[in-house]
XYZ file of C-alpha atoms in Angstrom:
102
model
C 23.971 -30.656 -9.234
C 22.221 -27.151 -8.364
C 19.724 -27.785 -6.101
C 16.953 -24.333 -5.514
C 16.931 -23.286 -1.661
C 13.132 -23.757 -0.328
C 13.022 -20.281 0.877
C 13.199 -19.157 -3.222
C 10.830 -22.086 -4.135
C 8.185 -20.920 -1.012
C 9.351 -17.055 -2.017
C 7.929 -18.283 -5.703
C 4.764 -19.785 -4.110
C 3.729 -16.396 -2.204
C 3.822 -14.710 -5.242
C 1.932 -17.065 -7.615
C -0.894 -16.953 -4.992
C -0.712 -13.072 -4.483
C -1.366 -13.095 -8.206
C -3.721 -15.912 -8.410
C -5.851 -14.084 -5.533
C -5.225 -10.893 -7.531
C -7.072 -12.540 -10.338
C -9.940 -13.985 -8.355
C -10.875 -10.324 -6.522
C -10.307 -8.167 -9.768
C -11.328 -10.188 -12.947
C -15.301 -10.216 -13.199
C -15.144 -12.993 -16.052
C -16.075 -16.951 -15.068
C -12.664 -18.378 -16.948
C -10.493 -15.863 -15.626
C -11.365 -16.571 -11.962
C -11.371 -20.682 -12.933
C -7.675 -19.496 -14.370
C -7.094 -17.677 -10.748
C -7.854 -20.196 -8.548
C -6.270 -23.092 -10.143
C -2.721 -20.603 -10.117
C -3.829 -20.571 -6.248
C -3.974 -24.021 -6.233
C -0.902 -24.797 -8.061
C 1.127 -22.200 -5.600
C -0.338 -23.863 -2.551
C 1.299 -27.614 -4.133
C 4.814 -25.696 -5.141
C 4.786 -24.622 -1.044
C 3.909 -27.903 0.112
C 6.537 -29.598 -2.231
C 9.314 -27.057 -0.786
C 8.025 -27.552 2.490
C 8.285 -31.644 2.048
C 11.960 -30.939 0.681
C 13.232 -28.579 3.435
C 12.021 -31.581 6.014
C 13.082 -34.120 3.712
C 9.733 -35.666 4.036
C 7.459 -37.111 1.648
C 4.165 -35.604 2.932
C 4.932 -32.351 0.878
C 4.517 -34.560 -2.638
C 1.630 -36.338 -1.242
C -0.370 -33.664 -0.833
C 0.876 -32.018 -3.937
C -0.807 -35.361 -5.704
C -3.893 -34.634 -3.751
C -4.147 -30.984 -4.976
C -3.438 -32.217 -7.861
C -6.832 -34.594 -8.320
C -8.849 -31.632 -6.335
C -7.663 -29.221 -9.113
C -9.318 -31.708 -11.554
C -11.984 -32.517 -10.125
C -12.423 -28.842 -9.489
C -11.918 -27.559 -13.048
C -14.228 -30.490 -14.200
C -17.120 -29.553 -12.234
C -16.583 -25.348 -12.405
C -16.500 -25.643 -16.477
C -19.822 -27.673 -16.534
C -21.741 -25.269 -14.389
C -19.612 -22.074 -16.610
C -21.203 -23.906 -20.125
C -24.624 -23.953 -18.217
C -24.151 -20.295 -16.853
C -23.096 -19.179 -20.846
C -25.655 -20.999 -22.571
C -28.655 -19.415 -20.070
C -27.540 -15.910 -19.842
C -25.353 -15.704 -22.782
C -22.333 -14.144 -20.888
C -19.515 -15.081 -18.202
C -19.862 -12.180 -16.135
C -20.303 -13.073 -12.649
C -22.682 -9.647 -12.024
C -25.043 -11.675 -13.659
C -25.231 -14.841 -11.571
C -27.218 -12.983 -8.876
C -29.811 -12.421 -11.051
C -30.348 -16.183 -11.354
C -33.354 -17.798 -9.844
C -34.942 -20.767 -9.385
């Protein structure tokens, strides 16, 4: 059986989170940026699974599990205060959060 060398896998990685952070400095809508950051997030846990395989060590899927439940708890938290944000202002533009107050 094929096995992928880590270097492609962490190669991979670099560019899902040049593209995620790509998203999260050009996109000006609230999804979008949610969409961004968990691609980030998901890049970061594809590196530290290669990294765990080219050490043959478990810590690389451990963390991946804990990125994992962050990303969740993350996207859980981001889309409540996104509803709240649309339902207020009536748009996901993030311009318009500064002109939130109180």
């Amino acid at each position: 059986m094929a096995t992928v060398p880590a270097e492609y896998a962490l190669a991979l990685a670099a560019v899902l989170f040049a593209l995620g952070l790509t998203g999260v400095l050009v996109r000006r809508n609230m999804i979008y940026v949610l969409m961004s950051i968990e691609v980030m997030l998901n890049a970061a846990g594809l590196a530290f699974i290669a990294a765990g395989y080219r050490w043959a060590e478990p810590d690389g899927q451990v963390m991946f599990v804990f990125i994992l439940t962050l990303a969740a708890a993350e996207v859980s938290v981001a889309l409540a205060v996104i509803f709240r944000f649309f339902h207020r202002t009536g748009t996901l533009d993030l311009d318009k959060v500064g002109s939130l107050k109180g």
